[in-house]
Short mmCIF file of C-alpha atoms and ligand atoms in Angstrom, two decimals:
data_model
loop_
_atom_site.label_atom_id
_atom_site.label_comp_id
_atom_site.label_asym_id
_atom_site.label_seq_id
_atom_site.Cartn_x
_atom_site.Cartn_y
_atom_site.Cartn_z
CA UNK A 29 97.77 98.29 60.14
CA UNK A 30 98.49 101.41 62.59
CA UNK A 31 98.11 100.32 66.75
CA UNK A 32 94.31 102.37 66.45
CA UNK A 33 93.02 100.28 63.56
CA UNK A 34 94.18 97.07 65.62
CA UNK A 35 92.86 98.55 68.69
CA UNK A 36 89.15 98.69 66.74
CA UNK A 37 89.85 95.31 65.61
CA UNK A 38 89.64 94.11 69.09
CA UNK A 39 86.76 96.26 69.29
CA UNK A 40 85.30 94.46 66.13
CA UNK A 41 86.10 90.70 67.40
CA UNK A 42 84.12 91.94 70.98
CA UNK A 43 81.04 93.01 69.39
CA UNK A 44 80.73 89.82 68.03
CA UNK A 45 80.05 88.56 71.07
CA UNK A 46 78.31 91.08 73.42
CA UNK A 47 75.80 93.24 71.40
CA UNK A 48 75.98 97.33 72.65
CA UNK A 49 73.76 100.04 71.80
CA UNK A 50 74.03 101.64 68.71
CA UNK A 51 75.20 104.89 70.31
CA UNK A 52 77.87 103.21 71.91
CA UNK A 53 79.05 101.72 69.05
CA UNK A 54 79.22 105.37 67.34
CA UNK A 55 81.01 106.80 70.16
CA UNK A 56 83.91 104.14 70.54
CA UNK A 57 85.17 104.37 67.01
CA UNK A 58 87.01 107.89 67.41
CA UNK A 59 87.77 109.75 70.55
CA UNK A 60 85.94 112.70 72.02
CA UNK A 61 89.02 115.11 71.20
CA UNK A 62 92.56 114.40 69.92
CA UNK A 63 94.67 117.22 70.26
CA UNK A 64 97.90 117.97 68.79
CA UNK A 65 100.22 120.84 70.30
CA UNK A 66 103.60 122.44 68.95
CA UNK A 67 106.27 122.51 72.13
CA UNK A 68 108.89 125.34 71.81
CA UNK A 69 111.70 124.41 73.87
CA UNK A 70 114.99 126.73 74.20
CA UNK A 71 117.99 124.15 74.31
CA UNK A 72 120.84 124.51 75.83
CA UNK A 73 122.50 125.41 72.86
CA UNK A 74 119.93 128.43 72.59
CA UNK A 75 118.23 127.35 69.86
CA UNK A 76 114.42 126.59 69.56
CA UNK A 77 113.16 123.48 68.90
CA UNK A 78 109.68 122.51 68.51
CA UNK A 79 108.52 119.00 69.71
CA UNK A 80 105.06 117.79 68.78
CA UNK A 81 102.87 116.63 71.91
CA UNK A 82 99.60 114.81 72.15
CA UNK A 83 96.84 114.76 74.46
CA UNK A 84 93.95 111.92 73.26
CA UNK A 85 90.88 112.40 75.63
CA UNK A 86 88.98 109.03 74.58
CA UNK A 87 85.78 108.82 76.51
CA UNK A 88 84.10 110.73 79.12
CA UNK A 89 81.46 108.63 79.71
CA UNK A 90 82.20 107.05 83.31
CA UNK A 91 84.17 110.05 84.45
CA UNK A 92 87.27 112.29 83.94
CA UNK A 93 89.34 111.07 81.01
CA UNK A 94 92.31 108.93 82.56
CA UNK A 95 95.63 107.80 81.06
CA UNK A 96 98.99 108.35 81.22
CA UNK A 97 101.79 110.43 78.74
CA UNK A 98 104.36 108.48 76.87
CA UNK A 99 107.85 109.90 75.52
CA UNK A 100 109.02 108.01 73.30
CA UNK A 101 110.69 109.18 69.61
CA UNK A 102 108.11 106.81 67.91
CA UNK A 103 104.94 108.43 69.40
CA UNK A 104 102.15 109.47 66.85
CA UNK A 105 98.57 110.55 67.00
CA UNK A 106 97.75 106.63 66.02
CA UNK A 107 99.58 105.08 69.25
CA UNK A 108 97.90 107.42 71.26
CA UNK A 109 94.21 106.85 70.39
CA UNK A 110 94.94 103.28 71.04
CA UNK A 111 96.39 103.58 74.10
CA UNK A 112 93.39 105.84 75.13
CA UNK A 113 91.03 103.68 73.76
CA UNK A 114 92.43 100.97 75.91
CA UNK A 115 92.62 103.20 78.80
CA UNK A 116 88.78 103.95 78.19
CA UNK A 117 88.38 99.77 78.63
CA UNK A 118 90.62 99.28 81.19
CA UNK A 119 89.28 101.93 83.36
CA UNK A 120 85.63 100.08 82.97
CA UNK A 121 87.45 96.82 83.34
CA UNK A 122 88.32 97.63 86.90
CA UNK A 123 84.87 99.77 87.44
CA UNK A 124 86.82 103.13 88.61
CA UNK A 125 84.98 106.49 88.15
CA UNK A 126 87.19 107.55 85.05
CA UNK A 127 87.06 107.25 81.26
CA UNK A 128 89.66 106.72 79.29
CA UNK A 129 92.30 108.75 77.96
CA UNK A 130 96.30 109.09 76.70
CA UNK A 131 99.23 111.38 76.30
CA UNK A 132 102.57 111.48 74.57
CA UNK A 133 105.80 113.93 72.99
CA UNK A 134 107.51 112.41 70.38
CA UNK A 135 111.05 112.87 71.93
CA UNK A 136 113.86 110.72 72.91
CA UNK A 137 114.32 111.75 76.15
CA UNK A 138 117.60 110.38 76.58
CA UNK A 139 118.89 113.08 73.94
CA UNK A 140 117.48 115.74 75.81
CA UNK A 141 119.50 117.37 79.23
CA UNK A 142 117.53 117.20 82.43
CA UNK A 143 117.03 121.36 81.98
CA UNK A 144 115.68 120.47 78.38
CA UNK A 145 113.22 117.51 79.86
CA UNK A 146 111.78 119.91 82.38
CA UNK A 147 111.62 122.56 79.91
CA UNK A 148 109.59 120.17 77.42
CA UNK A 149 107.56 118.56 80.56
CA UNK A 150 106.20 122.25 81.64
CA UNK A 151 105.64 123.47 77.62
CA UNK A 152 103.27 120.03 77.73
CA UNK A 153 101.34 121.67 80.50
CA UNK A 154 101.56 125.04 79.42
CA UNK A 155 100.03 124.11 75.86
CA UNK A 156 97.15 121.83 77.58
CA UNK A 157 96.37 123.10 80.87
CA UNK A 158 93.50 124.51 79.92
CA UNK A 159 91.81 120.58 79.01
CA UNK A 160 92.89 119.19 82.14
CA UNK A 161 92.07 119.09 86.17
CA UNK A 162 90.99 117.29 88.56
CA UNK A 163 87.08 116.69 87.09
CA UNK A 164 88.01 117.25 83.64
CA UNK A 165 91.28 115.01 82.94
CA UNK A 166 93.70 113.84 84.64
CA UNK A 167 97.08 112.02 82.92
CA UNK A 168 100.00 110.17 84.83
CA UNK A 169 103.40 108.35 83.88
CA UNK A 170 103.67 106.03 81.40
CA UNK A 171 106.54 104.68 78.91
CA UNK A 172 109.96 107.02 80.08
CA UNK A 173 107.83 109.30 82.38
CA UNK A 174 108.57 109.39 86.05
CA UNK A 175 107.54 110.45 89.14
CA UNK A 176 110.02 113.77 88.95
CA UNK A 177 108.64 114.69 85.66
CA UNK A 178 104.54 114.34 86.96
CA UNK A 179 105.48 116.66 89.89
CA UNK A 180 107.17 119.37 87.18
CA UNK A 181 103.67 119.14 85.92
CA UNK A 182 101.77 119.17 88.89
CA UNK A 183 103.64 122.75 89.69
CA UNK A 184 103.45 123.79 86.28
CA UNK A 185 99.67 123.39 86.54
CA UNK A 186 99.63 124.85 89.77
CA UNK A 187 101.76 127.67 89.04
CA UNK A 188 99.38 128.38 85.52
CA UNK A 189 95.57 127.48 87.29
CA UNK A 190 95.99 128.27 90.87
CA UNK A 191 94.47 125.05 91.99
CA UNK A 192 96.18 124.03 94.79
CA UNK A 193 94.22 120.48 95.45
CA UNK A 194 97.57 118.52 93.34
CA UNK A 195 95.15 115.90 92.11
CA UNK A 196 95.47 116.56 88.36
CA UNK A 197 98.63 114.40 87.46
CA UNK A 198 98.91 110.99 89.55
CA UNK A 199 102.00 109.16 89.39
CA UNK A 200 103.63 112.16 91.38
CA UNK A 201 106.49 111.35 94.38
CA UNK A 202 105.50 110.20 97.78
CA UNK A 203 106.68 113.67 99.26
CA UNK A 204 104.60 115.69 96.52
CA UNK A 205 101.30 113.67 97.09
CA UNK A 206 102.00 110.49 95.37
CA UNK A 207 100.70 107.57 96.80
CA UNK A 208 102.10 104.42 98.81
CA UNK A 209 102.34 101.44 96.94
CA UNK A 210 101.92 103.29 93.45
CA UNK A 211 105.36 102.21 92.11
CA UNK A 212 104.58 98.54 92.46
CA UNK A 213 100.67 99.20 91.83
CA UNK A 214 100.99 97.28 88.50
CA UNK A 215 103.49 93.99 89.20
CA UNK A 216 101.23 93.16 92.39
CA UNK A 217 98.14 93.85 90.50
CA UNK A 218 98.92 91.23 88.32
CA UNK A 219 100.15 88.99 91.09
CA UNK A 220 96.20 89.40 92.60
CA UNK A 221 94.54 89.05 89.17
CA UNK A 222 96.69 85.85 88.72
CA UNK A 223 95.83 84.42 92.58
CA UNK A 224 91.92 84.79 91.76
CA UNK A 225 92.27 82.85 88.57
CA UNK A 226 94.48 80.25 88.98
CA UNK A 227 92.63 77.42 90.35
CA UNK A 228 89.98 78.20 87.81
CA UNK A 229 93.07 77.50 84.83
CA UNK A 230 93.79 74.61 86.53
CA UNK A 231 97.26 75.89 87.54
CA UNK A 232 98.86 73.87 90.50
CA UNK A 233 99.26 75.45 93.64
CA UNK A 234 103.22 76.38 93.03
CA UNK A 235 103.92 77.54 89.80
CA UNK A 236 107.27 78.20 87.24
CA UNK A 237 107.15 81.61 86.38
CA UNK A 238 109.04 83.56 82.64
CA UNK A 239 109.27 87.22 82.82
CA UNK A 240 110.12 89.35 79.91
CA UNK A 241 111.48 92.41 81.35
CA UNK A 242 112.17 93.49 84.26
CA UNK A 243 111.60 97.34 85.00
CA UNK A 244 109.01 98.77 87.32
CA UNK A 245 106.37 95.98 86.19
CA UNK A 246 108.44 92.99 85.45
CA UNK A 247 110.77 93.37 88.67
CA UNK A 248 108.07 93.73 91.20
CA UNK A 249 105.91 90.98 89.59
CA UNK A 250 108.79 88.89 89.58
CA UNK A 251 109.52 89.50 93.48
CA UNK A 252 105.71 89.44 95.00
CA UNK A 253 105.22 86.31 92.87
CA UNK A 254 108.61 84.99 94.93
CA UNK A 255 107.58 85.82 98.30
CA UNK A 256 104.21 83.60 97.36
CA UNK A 257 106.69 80.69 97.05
CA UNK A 258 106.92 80.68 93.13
CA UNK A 259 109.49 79.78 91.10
CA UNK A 260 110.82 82.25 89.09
CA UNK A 261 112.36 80.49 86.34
CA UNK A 262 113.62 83.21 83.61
CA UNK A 263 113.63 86.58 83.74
CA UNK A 264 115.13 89.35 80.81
CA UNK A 265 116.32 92.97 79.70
CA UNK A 266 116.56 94.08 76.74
CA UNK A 267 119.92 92.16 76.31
CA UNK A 268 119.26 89.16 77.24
CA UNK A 269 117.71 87.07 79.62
CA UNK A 270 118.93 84.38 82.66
CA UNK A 271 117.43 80.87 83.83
CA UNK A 272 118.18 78.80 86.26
CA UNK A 273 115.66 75.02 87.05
CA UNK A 274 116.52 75.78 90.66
CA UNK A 275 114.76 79.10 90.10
CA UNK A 276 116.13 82.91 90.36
CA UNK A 277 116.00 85.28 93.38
CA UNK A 278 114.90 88.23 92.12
CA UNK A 279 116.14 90.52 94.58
CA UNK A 280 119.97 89.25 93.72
CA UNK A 281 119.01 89.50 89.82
CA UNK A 282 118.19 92.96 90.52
CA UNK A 283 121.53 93.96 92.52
CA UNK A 284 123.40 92.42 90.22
CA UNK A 285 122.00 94.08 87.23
CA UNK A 286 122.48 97.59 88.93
CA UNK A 287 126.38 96.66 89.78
CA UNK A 288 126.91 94.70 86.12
CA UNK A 289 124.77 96.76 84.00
CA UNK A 290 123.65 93.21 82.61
CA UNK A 291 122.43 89.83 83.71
CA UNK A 292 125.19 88.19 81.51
CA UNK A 293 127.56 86.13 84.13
CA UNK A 294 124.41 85.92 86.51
CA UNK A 295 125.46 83.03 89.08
CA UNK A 296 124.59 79.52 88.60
CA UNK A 297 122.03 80.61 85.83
CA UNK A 298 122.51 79.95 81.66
CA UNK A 299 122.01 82.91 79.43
CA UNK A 300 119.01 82.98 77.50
CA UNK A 301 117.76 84.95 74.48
CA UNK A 302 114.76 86.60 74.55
CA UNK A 303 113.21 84.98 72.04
CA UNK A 304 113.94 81.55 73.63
CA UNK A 305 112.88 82.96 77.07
CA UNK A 306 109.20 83.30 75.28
CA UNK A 307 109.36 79.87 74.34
CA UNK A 308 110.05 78.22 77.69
CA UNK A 309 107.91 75.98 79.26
CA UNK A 310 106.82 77.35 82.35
CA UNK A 311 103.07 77.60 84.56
CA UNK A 312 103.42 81.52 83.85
CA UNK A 313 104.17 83.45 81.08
CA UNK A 314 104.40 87.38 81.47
CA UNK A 315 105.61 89.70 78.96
CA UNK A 316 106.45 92.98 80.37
CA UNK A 317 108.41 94.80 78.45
CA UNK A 318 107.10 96.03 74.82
CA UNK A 319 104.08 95.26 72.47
CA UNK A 320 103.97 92.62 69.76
CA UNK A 321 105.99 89.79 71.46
CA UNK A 322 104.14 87.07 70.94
CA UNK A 323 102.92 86.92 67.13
CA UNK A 324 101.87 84.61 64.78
CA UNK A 325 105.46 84.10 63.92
CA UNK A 326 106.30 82.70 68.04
CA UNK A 327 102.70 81.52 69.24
CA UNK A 328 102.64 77.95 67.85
CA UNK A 329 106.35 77.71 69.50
CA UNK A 330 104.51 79.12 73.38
CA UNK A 331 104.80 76.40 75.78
CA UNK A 332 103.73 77.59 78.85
CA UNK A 333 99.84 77.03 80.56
CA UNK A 334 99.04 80.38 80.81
CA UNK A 335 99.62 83.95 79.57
CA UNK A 336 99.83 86.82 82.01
CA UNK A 337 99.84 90.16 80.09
CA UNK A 338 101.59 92.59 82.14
CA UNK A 339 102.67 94.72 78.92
CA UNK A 340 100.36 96.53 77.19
CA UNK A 341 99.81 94.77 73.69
CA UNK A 342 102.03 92.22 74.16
CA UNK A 343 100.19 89.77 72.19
CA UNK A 344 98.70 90.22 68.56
CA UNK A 345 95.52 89.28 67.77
CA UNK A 346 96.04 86.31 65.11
CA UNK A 347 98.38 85.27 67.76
CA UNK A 348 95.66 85.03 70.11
CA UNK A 349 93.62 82.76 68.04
CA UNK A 350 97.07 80.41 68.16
CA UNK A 351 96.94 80.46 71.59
CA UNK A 352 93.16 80.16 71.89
CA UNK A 353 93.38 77.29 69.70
CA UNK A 354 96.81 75.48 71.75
CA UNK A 355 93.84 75.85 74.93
CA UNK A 356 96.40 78.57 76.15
CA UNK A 357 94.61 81.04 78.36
CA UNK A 358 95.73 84.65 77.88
CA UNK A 359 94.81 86.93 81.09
CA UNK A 360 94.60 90.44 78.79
CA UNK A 361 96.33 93.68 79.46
CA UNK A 362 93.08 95.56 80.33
CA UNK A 363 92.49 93.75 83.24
CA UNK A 364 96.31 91.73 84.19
CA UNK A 365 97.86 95.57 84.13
CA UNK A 366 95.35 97.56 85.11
CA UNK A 367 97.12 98.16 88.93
CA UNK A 368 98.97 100.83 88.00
CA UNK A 369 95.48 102.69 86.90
CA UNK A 370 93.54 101.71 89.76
CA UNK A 371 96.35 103.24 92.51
CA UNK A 372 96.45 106.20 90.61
CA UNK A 373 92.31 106.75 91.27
CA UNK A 374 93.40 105.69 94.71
CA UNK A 375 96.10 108.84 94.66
CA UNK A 376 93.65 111.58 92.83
CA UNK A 377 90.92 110.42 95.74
CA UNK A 378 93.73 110.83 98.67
CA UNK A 379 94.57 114.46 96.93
CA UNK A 380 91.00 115.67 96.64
CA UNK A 381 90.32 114.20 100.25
CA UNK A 382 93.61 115.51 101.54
CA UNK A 383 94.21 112.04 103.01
CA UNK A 384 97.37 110.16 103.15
CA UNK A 385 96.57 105.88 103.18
CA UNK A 386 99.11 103.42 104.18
CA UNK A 387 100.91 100.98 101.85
CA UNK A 388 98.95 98.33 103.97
CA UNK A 389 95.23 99.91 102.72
CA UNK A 390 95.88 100.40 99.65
CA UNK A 391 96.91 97.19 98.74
CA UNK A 392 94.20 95.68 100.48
CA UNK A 393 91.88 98.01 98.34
CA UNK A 394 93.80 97.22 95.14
CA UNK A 395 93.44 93.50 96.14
CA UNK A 396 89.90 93.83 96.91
CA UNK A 397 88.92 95.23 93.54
CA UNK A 398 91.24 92.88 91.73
CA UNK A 399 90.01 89.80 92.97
CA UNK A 400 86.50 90.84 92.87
CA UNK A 401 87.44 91.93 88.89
CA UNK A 402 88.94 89.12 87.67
CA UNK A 403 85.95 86.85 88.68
CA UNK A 404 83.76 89.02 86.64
CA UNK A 405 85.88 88.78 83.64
CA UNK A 406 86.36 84.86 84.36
CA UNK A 407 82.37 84.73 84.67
CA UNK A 408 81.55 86.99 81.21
CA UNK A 409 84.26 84.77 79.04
CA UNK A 410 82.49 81.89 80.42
CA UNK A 411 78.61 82.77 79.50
CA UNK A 412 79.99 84.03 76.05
CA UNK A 413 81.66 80.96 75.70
CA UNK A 414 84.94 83.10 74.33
CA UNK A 415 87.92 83.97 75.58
CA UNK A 416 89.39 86.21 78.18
CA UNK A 417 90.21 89.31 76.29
CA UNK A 418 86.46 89.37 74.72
CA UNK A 419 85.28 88.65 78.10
CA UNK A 420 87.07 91.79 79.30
CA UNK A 421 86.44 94.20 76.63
CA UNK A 422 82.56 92.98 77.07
CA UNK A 423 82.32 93.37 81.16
CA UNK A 424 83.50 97.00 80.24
CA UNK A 425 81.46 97.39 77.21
CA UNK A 426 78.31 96.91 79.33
CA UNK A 427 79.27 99.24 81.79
CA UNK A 428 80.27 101.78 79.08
CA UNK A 429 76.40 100.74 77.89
CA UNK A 430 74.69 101.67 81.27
CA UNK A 431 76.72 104.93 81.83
CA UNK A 432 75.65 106.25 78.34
CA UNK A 433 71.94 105.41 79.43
CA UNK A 434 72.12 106.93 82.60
CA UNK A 435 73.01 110.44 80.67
CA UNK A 436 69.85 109.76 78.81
P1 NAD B 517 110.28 100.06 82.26
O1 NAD B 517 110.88 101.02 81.30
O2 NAD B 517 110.45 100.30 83.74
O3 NAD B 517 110.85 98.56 81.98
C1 NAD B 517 110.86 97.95 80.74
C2 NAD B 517 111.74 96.70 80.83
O4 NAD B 517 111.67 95.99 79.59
C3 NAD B 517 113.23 96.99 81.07
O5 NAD B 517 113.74 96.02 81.97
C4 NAD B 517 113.86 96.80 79.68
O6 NAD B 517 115.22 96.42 79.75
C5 NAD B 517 112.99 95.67 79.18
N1 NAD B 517 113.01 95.51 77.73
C6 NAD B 517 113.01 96.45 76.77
N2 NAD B 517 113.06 95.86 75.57
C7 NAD B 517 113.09 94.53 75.77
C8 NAD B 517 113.14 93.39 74.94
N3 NAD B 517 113.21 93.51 73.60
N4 NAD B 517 113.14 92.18 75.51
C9 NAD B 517 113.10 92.04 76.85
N5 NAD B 517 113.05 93.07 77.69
C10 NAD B 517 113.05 94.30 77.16
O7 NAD B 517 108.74 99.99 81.86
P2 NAD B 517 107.54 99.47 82.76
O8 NAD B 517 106.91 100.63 83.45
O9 NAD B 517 107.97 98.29 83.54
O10 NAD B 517 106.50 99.04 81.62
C11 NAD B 517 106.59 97.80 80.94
C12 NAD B 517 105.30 97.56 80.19
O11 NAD B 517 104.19 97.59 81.10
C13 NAD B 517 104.96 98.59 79.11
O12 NAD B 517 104.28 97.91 78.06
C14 NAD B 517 103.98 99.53 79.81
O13 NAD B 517 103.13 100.21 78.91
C15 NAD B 517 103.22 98.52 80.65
N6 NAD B 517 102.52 99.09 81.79
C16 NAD B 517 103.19 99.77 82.76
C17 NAD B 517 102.49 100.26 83.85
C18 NAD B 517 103.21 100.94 85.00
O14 NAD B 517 102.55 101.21 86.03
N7 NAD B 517 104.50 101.19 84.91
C19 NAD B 517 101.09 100.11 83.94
C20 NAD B 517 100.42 99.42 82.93
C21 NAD B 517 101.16 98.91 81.85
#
């Protein structure tokens, strides 16, 4: 099974439980446009090589298509439309003006030289400028895509349209018209989604925290959830991973990282692997790292009282039915990571307004929406009687529903 055929399987197992008109139904099983563009890029050898790039624009329906653009040397068409398609939930999940949609190269980028990765970045633009802006569609980072590489793109775009407004790629450095509070948008998202639900899954008021990962997600969930006065009791890289009962500071798990290259030798802490780390028992479990971590193969081994998806796909869907099953609540992707998406609106809005917000009021607003979010989803799995991903994906299905009548 490709990622898009599990993506519609998650689809199928919604519409089980929340019935959506017949033209929705049509519309969600394919995207509005997939398009697939040849990149010439001269290397610095002065040859030409052509890299194949992807622009997915998923759904329309509640506004300009929305998603981010992946490099990564396993990129296809397939990965794409699910990530759009997910985009196009997530973005109704957290009731922002935007559809849904995704991006990608299939490059490693740590082959290319920085002259060859802004090369690449602007032959993106050049080959898809003319499908994107500011009401039509507008991508940001995702998966090896930074904030240096969306401002090439902004400039490319500029330098090719002439619009001047900078709100077509999000994502972009604070001095180019990026937002405040963008680069931790996602980790403290989850940190609000998790405050608003965790009475209701009976968690106590301190909880043991496991993160997989610890990059831009994984590292500032692991310190917001800190300063709240939980312990953070594991926490992993791709090596390897670190616990310590006493709990882990993750500001000194992050310095020494940068000065060891590793967490092996991490003070008064035992090595861990990975797979282990998954296993722990803990309040809090949040992958954020990669998809596919917990699987049928690892869920009956899951020990802790509640998952908190900050990766996307992290958890496969006969391993949800484990979980399900163990009375192991999983707080999905769509809604647990859907930060990052939100502060990005938040950005586009400051650009087109030509307003700059503080770090304060924007993570009031992002805390706002989250809160108010994650009740809604907690509500809808309740009347369905189902569980928190089908309660998600039907809260956005029925506001997919209304915005397809209203262009009736
Ligand atoms: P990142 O590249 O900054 O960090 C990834 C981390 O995962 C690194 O610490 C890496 O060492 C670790 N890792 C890689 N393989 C691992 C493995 N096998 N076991 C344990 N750790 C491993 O990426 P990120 O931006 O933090 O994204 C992480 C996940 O969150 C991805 O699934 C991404 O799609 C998702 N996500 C990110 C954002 C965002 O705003 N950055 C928003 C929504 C979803």
């Amino acid at each position: 099974m490709n990622q898009f055929e599990g993506a519609q399987l998650q689809l199928g197992r919604a519409l089980k439980v929340q019935h959506i008109s017949d033209g929705l139904r049509a519309r969600l099983l394919r995207p509005e446009r997939e398009l697939t563009v040849a990149i010439p890029v001269t290397m610095d050898d002065d040859t030409t090589k052509i890299f194949e790039g992807y622009r997915v624009q998923y759904s329309s329906l509640r506004g300009p298509y929305k998603g981010g653009i992946r490099y990564h040397p396993d990129a296809d068409i397939n990965e794409v439309k699910a990530l759009g398609f997910w985009m196009t939930m997530k973005c109704a999940v957290a009731d922002i003006a935007m559809g849904g949609g995704k991006g990608g190269i299939t490059v490693n980028p740590r082959e290319l030289s920085k002259r060859e990765l802004e090369a690449l970045s602007r032959g993106w633009v050049k080959a898809l400028y003319r499908d994107l802006g500011p009401e039509q569609d507008v991508p940001a980072p995702d998966v090896n895509t930074t904030p240096e590489i969306m401002k090439w793109m902004a400039n490319e775009y500029e330098k090719l349209t002439g619009d001047k407004r900078n709100a077509t790629f999000t994502g972009k450095p604070l001095e180019n018209g990026g937002s405040e509070g963008r680069g931790i948008a996602t980790g403290a998202g989850g940190f609000y989604v998790f405050e608003t639900l965790r009475k209701e899954l009976g968690l106590p008021e301190e909880v043991s925290v496991v993160i997989q990962g610890m990059g831009n997600v994984g590292g500032n969930a692991a310190k917001i959830f800190a300063e709240h006065g939980h312990k953070i009791l594991a926490m992993s890289d791709s090596k390897g991973g670190i616990y310590a009962e006493d709990g882990l500071d993750p500001d000194a798990v992050e310095k020494y990282k940068k000065e060891h290259g590793s967490l092996k030798g991490f003070p008064n802490s035992k090595q861990i692997s990975n797979e282990k780390l998954l296993e722990l028992k803990c309040d809090v479990l949040i992958p954020a790292a990669l998809e596919n971590q917990i699987t049928k193969k690892n869920a009956d081994k899951i020990k802790t009282k509640i998952v908190l998806e900050l990766a996307n796909g992290p958890t496969s869907t006969d391993a949800d039915d484990v979980l399900f099953k163990k009375n192991i609540p999983v707080i999905p992707d769509i809604l647990a990571n859907s930060g990052g998406v939100v502060v990005s609106t938040f950005e586009w809005e400051q650009n087109l307004k030509n307003e700059h917000w503080s770090e304060k009021d924007v993570l009031t607003k992002l805390r706002t929406l989250l809160n108010r979010e994650s009740k809604n989803v907690f509500d809808m799995s309740r009347k369905l009687k189902t569980d928190l991903r089908r309660g998600a994906f039907a809260l956005a299905l029925t506001r997919l529903d209304k915005a397809l009548e209203a262009k009736k």
